[in-house]
PDB file of C-alpha atoms in Angstrom:
ATOM      1  CA  UNK A 159      23.804  -6.458 -24.716  1.00 44.00           C
ATOM      2  CA  UNK A 160      20.393  -5.771 -26.229  1.00 47.00           C
ATOM      3  CA  UNK A 161      20.055  -4.106 -29.567  1.00 48.00           C
ATOM      4  CA  UNK A 162      18.722  -0.550 -29.518  1.00 50.00           C
ATOM      5  CA  UNK A 163      15.456  -1.765 -31.069  1.00 49.00           C
ATOM      6  CA  UNK A 164      14.703  -4.116 -28.158  1.00 61.00           C
ATOM      7  CA  UNK A 165      16.090  -2.012 -25.281  1.00 88.00           C
ATOM      8  CA  UNK A 166      13.568  -1.118 -22.592  1.00 90.00           C
ATOM      9  CA  UNK A 167      14.117   2.586 -23.237  1.00 90.00           C
ATOM     10  CA  UNK A 168      13.065   2.163 -26.869  1.00 91.00           C
ATOM     11  CA  UNK A 169      10.162  -0.108 -25.979  1.00 92.00           C
ATOM     12  CA  UNK A 170       8.984   2.296 -23.291  1.00 91.00           C
ATOM     13  CA  UNK A 171       9.102   5.242 -25.695  1.00 91.00           C
ATOM     14  CA  UNK A 172       7.123   3.282 -28.263  1.00 93.00           C
ATOM     15  CA  UNK A 173       4.600   2.185 -25.620  1.00 92.00           C
ATOM     16  CA  UNK A 174       4.208   5.790 -24.437  1.00 91.00           C
ATOM     17  CA  UNK A 175       3.323   6.599 -28.033  1.00 91.00           C
ATOM     18  CA  UNK A 176       0.527   4.028 -27.941  1.00 89.00           C
ATOM     19  CA  UNK A 177       2.316   0.941 -29.287  1.00 90.00           C
ATOM     20  CA  UNK A 178       0.620  -1.940 -27.485  1.00 89.00           C
ATOM     21  CA  UNK A 179       3.062  -4.521 -28.777  1.00 91.00           C
ATOM     22  CA  UNK A 180       5.959  -2.577 -27.227  1.00 92.00           C
ATOM     23  CA  UNK A 181       4.166  -2.531 -23.873  1.00 92.00           C
ATOM     24  CA  UNK A 182       3.430  -6.258 -24.223  1.00 92.00           C
ATOM     25  CA  UNK A 183       7.142  -6.869 -24.879  1.00 93.00           C
ATOM     26  CA  UNK A 184       8.043  -5.014 -21.669  1.00 94.00           C
ATOM     27  CA  UNK A 185       5.416  -7.025 -19.793  1.00 94.00           C
ATOM     28  CA  UNK A 186       6.603 -10.357 -21.175  1.00 93.00           C
ATOM     29  CA  UNK A 187      10.216  -9.485 -20.466  1.00 94.00           C
ATOM     30  CA  UNK A 188       9.701  -8.498 -16.815  1.00 95.00           C
ATOM     31  CA  UNK A 189       6.506 -10.109 -15.510  1.00 93.00           C
ATOM     32  CA  UNK A 190       8.284 -13.027 -13.792  1.00 95.00           C
ATOM     33  CA  UNK A 191      10.691 -10.966 -11.657  1.00 94.00           C
ATOM     34  CA  UNK A 192       7.841  -8.557 -10.795  1.00 94.00           C
ATOM     35  CA  UNK A 193       5.667 -11.485  -9.696  1.00 93.00           C
ATOM     36  CA  UNK A 194       8.468 -12.961  -7.581  1.00 94.00           C
ATOM     37  CA  UNK A 195       9.166  -9.591  -5.965  1.00 93.00           C
ATOM     38  CA  UNK A 196       5.500  -9.416  -4.923  1.00 92.00           C
ATOM     39  CA  UNK A 197       5.467 -13.055  -3.828  1.00 92.00           C
ATOM     40  CA  UNK A 198       8.545 -12.488  -1.657  1.00 91.00           C
ATOM     41  CA  UNK A 199       6.632  -9.812   0.251  1.00 90.00           C
ATOM     42  CA  UNK A 200       3.183 -11.437   0.384  1.00 91.00           C
ATOM     43  CA  UNK A 201       3.844 -15.218   0.321  1.00 89.00           C
ATOM     44  CA  UNK A 202       0.505 -15.611  -1.468  1.00 88.00           C
ATOM     45  CA  UNK A 203       0.395 -16.588  -5.142  1.00 89.00           C
ATOM     46  CA  UNK A 204      -2.982 -14.987  -5.918  1.00 89.00           C
ATOM     47  CA  UNK A 205      -2.134 -11.737  -4.149  1.00 91.00           C
ATOM     48  CA  UNK A 206       1.280 -11.642  -5.866  1.00 91.00           C
ATOM     49  CA  UNK A 207      -0.410 -12.097  -9.246  1.00 92.00           C
ATOM     50  CA  UNK A 208      -2.730  -9.162  -8.502  1.00 92.00           C
ATOM     51  CA  UNK A 209       0.211  -7.012  -7.410  1.00 93.00           C
ATOM     52  CA  UNK A 210       2.072  -7.877 -10.626  1.00 93.00           C
ATOM     53  CA  UNK A 211      -0.972  -6.788 -12.646  1.00 93.00           C
ATOM     54  CA  UNK A 212      -1.296  -3.594 -10.576  1.00 92.00           C
ATOM     55  CA  UNK A 213       2.397  -2.879 -11.110  1.00 93.00           C
ATOM     56  CA  UNK A 214       2.068  -3.032 -14.889  1.00 92.00           C
ATOM     57  CA  UNK A 215      -1.121  -0.982 -14.709  1.00 92.00           C
ATOM     58  CA  UNK A 216       0.808   1.641 -12.739  1.00 92.00           C
ATOM     59  CA  UNK A 217       3.540   1.518 -15.383  1.00 93.00           C
ATOM     60  CA  UNK A 218       0.949   2.135 -18.092  1.00 92.00           C
ATOM     61  CA  UNK A 219      -0.592   5.050 -16.181  1.00 91.00           C
ATOM     62  CA  UNK A 220       2.758   6.672 -15.416  1.00 92.00           C
ATOM     63  CA  UNK A 221       4.598   5.675 -18.540  1.00 92.00           C
ATOM     64  CA  UNK A 222       5.616   9.231 -19.397  1.00 89.00           C
ATOM     65  CA  UNK A 223       7.317   9.797 -16.019  1.00 89.00           C
ATOM     66  CA  UNK A 224       9.107   6.456 -15.540  1.00 89.00           C
ATOM     67  CA  UNK A 225      12.870   6.695 -15.113  1.00 81.00           C
ATOM     68  CA  UNK A 226      15.032   4.102 -16.821  1.00 85.00           C
ATOM     69  CA  UNK A 227      18.115   2.821 -14.987  1.00 75.00           C
ATOM     70  CA  UNK A 228      20.915   1.268 -17.047  1.00 78.00           C
ATOM     71  CA  UNK A 229      18.629   0.880 -20.075  1.00 82.00           C
ATOM     72  CA  UNK A 230      16.153  -1.185 -18.025  1.00 90.00           C
ATOM     73  CA  UNK A 231      12.737  -0.439 -16.595  1.00 92.00           C
ATOM     74  CA  UNK A 232      13.093  -3.439 -14.253  1.00 91.00           C
ATOM     75  CA  UNK A 233      14.422  -1.473 -11.224  1.00 92.00           C
ATOM     76  CA  UNK A 234      11.392   0.823 -11.428  1.00 92.00           C
ATOM     77  CA  UNK A 235       9.061  -2.159 -11.783  1.00 93.00           C
ATOM     78  CA  UNK A 236      10.600  -4.028  -8.841  1.00 92.00           C
ATOM     79  CA  UNK A 237      10.423  -0.987  -6.572  1.00 91.00           C
ATOM     80  CA  UNK A 238       6.822  -0.346  -7.571  1.00 93.00           C
ATOM     81  CA  UNK A 239       5.961  -4.026  -7.064  1.00 93.00           C
ATOM     82  CA  UNK A 240       7.518  -4.027  -3.610  1.00 93.00           C
ATOM     83  CA  UNK A 241       5.584  -0.981  -2.399  1.00 92.00           C
ATOM     84  CA  UNK A 242       2.375  -2.186  -4.029  1.00 92.00           C
ATOM     85  CA  UNK A 243       2.823  -5.558  -2.301  1.00 93.00           C
ATOM     86  CA  UNK A 244       3.498  -3.897   1.051  1.00 92.00           C
ATOM     87  CA  UNK A 245       0.287  -1.872   0.693  1.00 90.00           C
ATOM     88  CA  UNK A 246      -1.630  -4.992  -0.340  1.00 89.00           C
ATOM     89  CA  UNK A 247      -0.192  -6.852   2.639  1.00 88.00           C
ATOM     90  CA  UNK A 248      -1.379  -4.120   4.996  1.00 86.00           C
ATOM     91  CA  UNK A 249      -4.868  -4.267   3.488  1.00 82.00           C
ATOM     92  CA  UNK A 250      -4.952  -8.074   3.757  1.00 77.00           C
ATOM     93  CA  UNK A 251      -3.729  -7.898   7.345  1.00 76.00           C
ATOM     94  CA  UNK A 252      -6.393  -5.323   8.231  1.00 71.00           C
ATOM     95  CA  UNK A 253      -9.086  -7.540   6.739  1.00 68.00           C
ATOM     96  CA  UNK A 254      -7.826 -10.549   8.685  1.00 67.00           C
ATOM     97  CA  UNK A 255      -7.636  -8.502  11.895  1.00 63.00           C
ATOM     98  CA  UNK A 256     -11.222  -7.292  11.437  1.00 64.00           C
ATOM     99  CA  UNK A 257     -12.570 -10.805  10.947  1.00 58.00           C
ATOM    100  CA  UNK A 258     -13.172 -12.193  14.415  1.00 51.00           C
ATOM    101  CA  UNK A 259     -12.900 -15.942  14.918  1.00 56.00           C
ATOM    102  CA  UNK A 260     -16.297 -17.627  15.213  1.00 52.00           C
ATOM    103  CA  UNK A 261     -15.525 -18.741  18.781  1.00 52.00           C
ATOM    104  CA  UNK A 262     -15.189 -15.115  19.889  1.00 53.00           C
ATOM    105  CA  UNK A 263     -18.189 -13.827  17.948  1.00 51.00           C
ATOM    106  CA  UNK A 264     -21.139 -12.407  19.821  1.00 53.00           C
ATOM    107  CA  UNK A 265     -24.479 -14.033  19.090  1.00 55.00           C
ATOM    108  CA  UNK A 266     -26.516 -12.039  16.558  1.00 53.00           C
ATOM    109  CA  UNK A 267     -28.403  -9.207  18.193  1.00 55.00           C
ATOM    110  CA  UNK A 268     -26.460  -9.452  21.461  1.00 58.00           C
ATOM    111  CA  UNK A 269     -26.111  -6.036  23.064  1.00 65.00           C
ATOM    112  CA  UNK A 270     -22.665  -4.987  24.286  1.00 67.00           C
ATOM    113  CA  UNK A 271     -22.238  -4.881  28.028  1.00 70.00           C
ATOM    114  CA  UNK A 272     -22.239  -1.458  29.737  1.00 76.00           C
ATOM    115  CA  UNK A 273     -18.541  -1.946  30.505  1.00 73.00           C
ATOM    116  CA  UNK A 274     -17.788  -2.588  26.823  1.00 70.00           C
ATOM    117  CA  UNK A 275     -19.731   0.530  25.819  1.00 75.00           C
ATOM    118  CA  UNK A 276     -17.837   2.682  28.323  1.00 75.00           C
ATOM    119  CA  UNK A 277     -14.471   1.285  27.199  1.00 68.00           C
ATOM    120  CA  UNK A 278     -15.357   1.762  23.512  1.00 71.00           C
ATOM    121  CA  UNK A 279     -16.409   5.358  24.208  1.00 74.00           C
ATOM    122  CA  UNK A 280     -13.139   6.007  26.066  1.00 73.00           C
ATOM    123  CA  UNK A 281     -11.121   4.556  23.195  1.00 70.00           C
ATOM    124  CA  UNK A 282     -13.025   6.638  20.609  1.00 75.00           C
ATOM    125  CA  UNK A 283     -12.501   9.776  22.713  1.00 76.00           C
ATOM    126  CA  UNK A 284      -8.798   9.019  23.120  1.00 72.00           C
ATOM    127  CA  UNK A 285      -8.369   8.467  19.376  1.00 75.00           C
ATOM    128  CA  UNK A 286     -10.355  11.627  18.570  1.00 77.00           C
ATOM    129  CA  UNK A 287      -8.195  13.649  20.992  1.00 76.00           C
ATOM    130  CA  UNK A 288      -4.978  12.212  19.588  1.00 75.00           C
ATOM    131  CA  UNK A 289      -6.105  12.880  15.999  1.00 77.00           C
ATOM    132  CA  UNK A 290      -7.268  16.427  16.790  1.00 80.00           C
ATOM    133  CA  UNK A 291      -3.822  17.250  18.206  1.00 78.00           C
ATOM    134  CA  UNK A 292      -2.168  16.322  14.889  1.00 79.00           C
ATOM    135  CA  UNK A 293      -1.196  18.771  12.187  1.00 83.00           C
ATOM    136  CA  UNK A 294      -3.843  19.307   9.478  1.00 86.00           C
ATOM    137  CA  UNK A 295      -1.798  17.219   7.020  1.00 85.00           C
ATOM    138  CA  UNK A 296      -1.470  14.341   9.498  1.00 83.00           C
ATOM    139  CA  UNK A 297      -5.189  14.524  10.311  1.00 84.00           C
ATOM    140  CA  UNK A 298      -5.976  14.236   6.621  1.00 87.00           C
ATOM    141  CA  UNK A 299      -3.547  11.324   6.188  1.00 84.00           C
ATOM    142  CA  UNK A 300      -5.125   9.583   9.190  1.00 82.00           C
ATOM    143  CA  UNK A 301      -8.571   9.903   7.661  1.00 84.00           C
ATOM    144  CA  UNK A 302      -7.411   8.774   4.216  1.00 85.00           C
ATOM    145  CA  UNK A 303      -5.144   5.869   5.186  1.00 81.00           C
ATOM    146  CA  UNK A 304      -6.590   4.633   8.475  1.00 77.00           C
ATOM    147  CA  UNK A 305     -10.289   5.484   8.414  1.00 78.00           C
ATOM    148  CA  UNK A 306     -10.896   5.311   4.656  1.00 78.00           C
ATOM    149  CA  UNK A 307      -8.269   2.568   4.030  1.00 78.00           C
ATOM    150  CA  UNK A 308      -6.793   4.365   1.006  1.00 80.00           C
ATOM    151  CA  UNK A 309      -3.425   3.279  -0.363  1.00 84.00           C
ATOM    152  CA  UNK A 310      -0.415   5.359   0.520  1.00 84.00           C
ATOM    153  CA  UNK A 311      -0.004   6.093  -3.161  1.00 86.00           C
ATOM    154  CA  UNK A 312      -3.495   7.599  -3.439  1.00 87.00           C
ATOM    155  CA  UNK A 313      -3.095   9.536  -0.207  1.00 87.00           C
ATOM    156  CA  UNK A 314       0.226  10.948  -1.411  1.00 88.00           C
ATOM    157  CA  UNK A 315      -1.373  12.131  -4.638  1.00 89.00           C
ATOM    158  CA  UNK A 316      -4.322  13.673  -2.813  1.00 88.00           C
ATOM    159  CA  UNK A 317      -2.273  15.442  -0.137  1.00 87.00           C
ATOM    160  CA  UNK A 318       0.586  16.405  -2.451  1.00 88.00           C
ATOM    161  CA  UNK A 319       3.460  14.673  -0.673  1.00 86.00           C
ATOM    162  CA  UNK A 320       5.631  11.707  -1.574  1.00 88.00           C
ATOM    163  CA  UNK A 321       4.689   8.068  -1.019  1.00 83.00           C
ATOM    164  CA  UNK A 322       7.598   7.761   1.431  1.00 85.00           C
ATOM    165  CA  UNK A 323       6.365  10.775   3.418  1.00 86.00           C
ATOM    166  CA  UNK A 324       2.908   9.230   3.721  1.00 84.00           C
ATOM    167  CA  UNK A 325       4.366   5.885   4.778  1.00 85.00           C
ATOM    168  CA  UNK A 326       6.563   7.494   7.450  1.00 83.00           C
ATOM    169  CA  UNK A 327       3.869   9.838   8.770  1.00 84.00           C
ATOM    170  CA  UNK A 328       1.194   7.138   8.967  1.00 81.00           C
ATOM    171  CA  UNK A 329       3.642   4.810  10.707  1.00 80.00           C
ATOM    172  CA  UNK A 330       4.320   7.501  13.323  1.00 80.00           C
ATOM    173  CA  UNK A 331       0.575   8.143  13.707  1.00 77.00           C
ATOM    174  CA  UNK A 332      -0.153   4.481  14.311  1.00 75.00           C
ATOM    175  CA  UNK A 333       2.706   4.186  16.811  1.00 75.00           C
ATOM    176  CA  UNK A 334       1.416   7.219  18.678  1.00 73.00           C
ATOM    177  CA  UNK A 335      -2.130   5.839  18.778  1.00 71.00           C
ATOM    178  CA  UNK A 336      -0.873   2.454  19.974  1.00 70.00           C
ATOM    179  CA  UNK A 337       1.054   4.154  22.782  1.00 70.00           C
ATOM    180  CA  UNK A 338      -1.987   6.223  23.773  1.00 65.00           C
ATOM    181  CA  UNK A 339      -4.219   3.137  23.714  1.00 63.00           C
ATOM    182  CA  UNK A 340      -1.746   1.074  25.738  1.00 63.00           C
ATOM    183  CA  UNK A 341      -1.852   3.829  28.380  1.00 60.00           C
ATOM    184  CA  UNK A 342      -5.631   3.433  28.494  1.00 54.00           C
ATOM    185  CA  UNK A 343      -5.307  -0.361  28.835  1.00 55.00           C
ATOM    186  CA  UNK A 344      -2.862   0.023  31.718  1.00 57.00           C
ATOM    187  CA  UNK A 345      -5.287   2.344  33.524  1.00 56.00           C
ATOM    188  CA  UNK A 346      -8.233  -0.043  33.172  1.00 52.00           C
TER     189      UNK A 346
END
């Protein structure tokens, strides 16, 4: 059992008061499990390191509202690391999906075929119709998370809902759009 002086609750209170050495002690105590939590999700050492840093940055920013469980800040850190890693994984996946292999790339300056233009216009119209039929909150979340590629955390803060609500709503939006787009593919 830790002494009261070294317990996370005491260190967190001191860090919230501006004690950098207390925050450093929390970091040193928990950085390895936070890193491994991120690595478990991402399977990328560099990305996991960034997530670990982001997790401690989030701790610093929200230090006054962090809830301690059983005298330890570790459960909060691990949960935050997991969701931060999931968001980072989605961003990395989106970047990889956007990067077309060189074999499939159009030559520079090549104009799209008329068929491609018509299909792209149909897809844009279908997405616009699907988005316009959403509630105002869902439309805003679509723009923030899908079009603007904001994190769920930022979108939640901007819209005034929980991170979990954003995650669930955006997941439903994407599923709905996929279903609408698959209908278009079947028709063509």
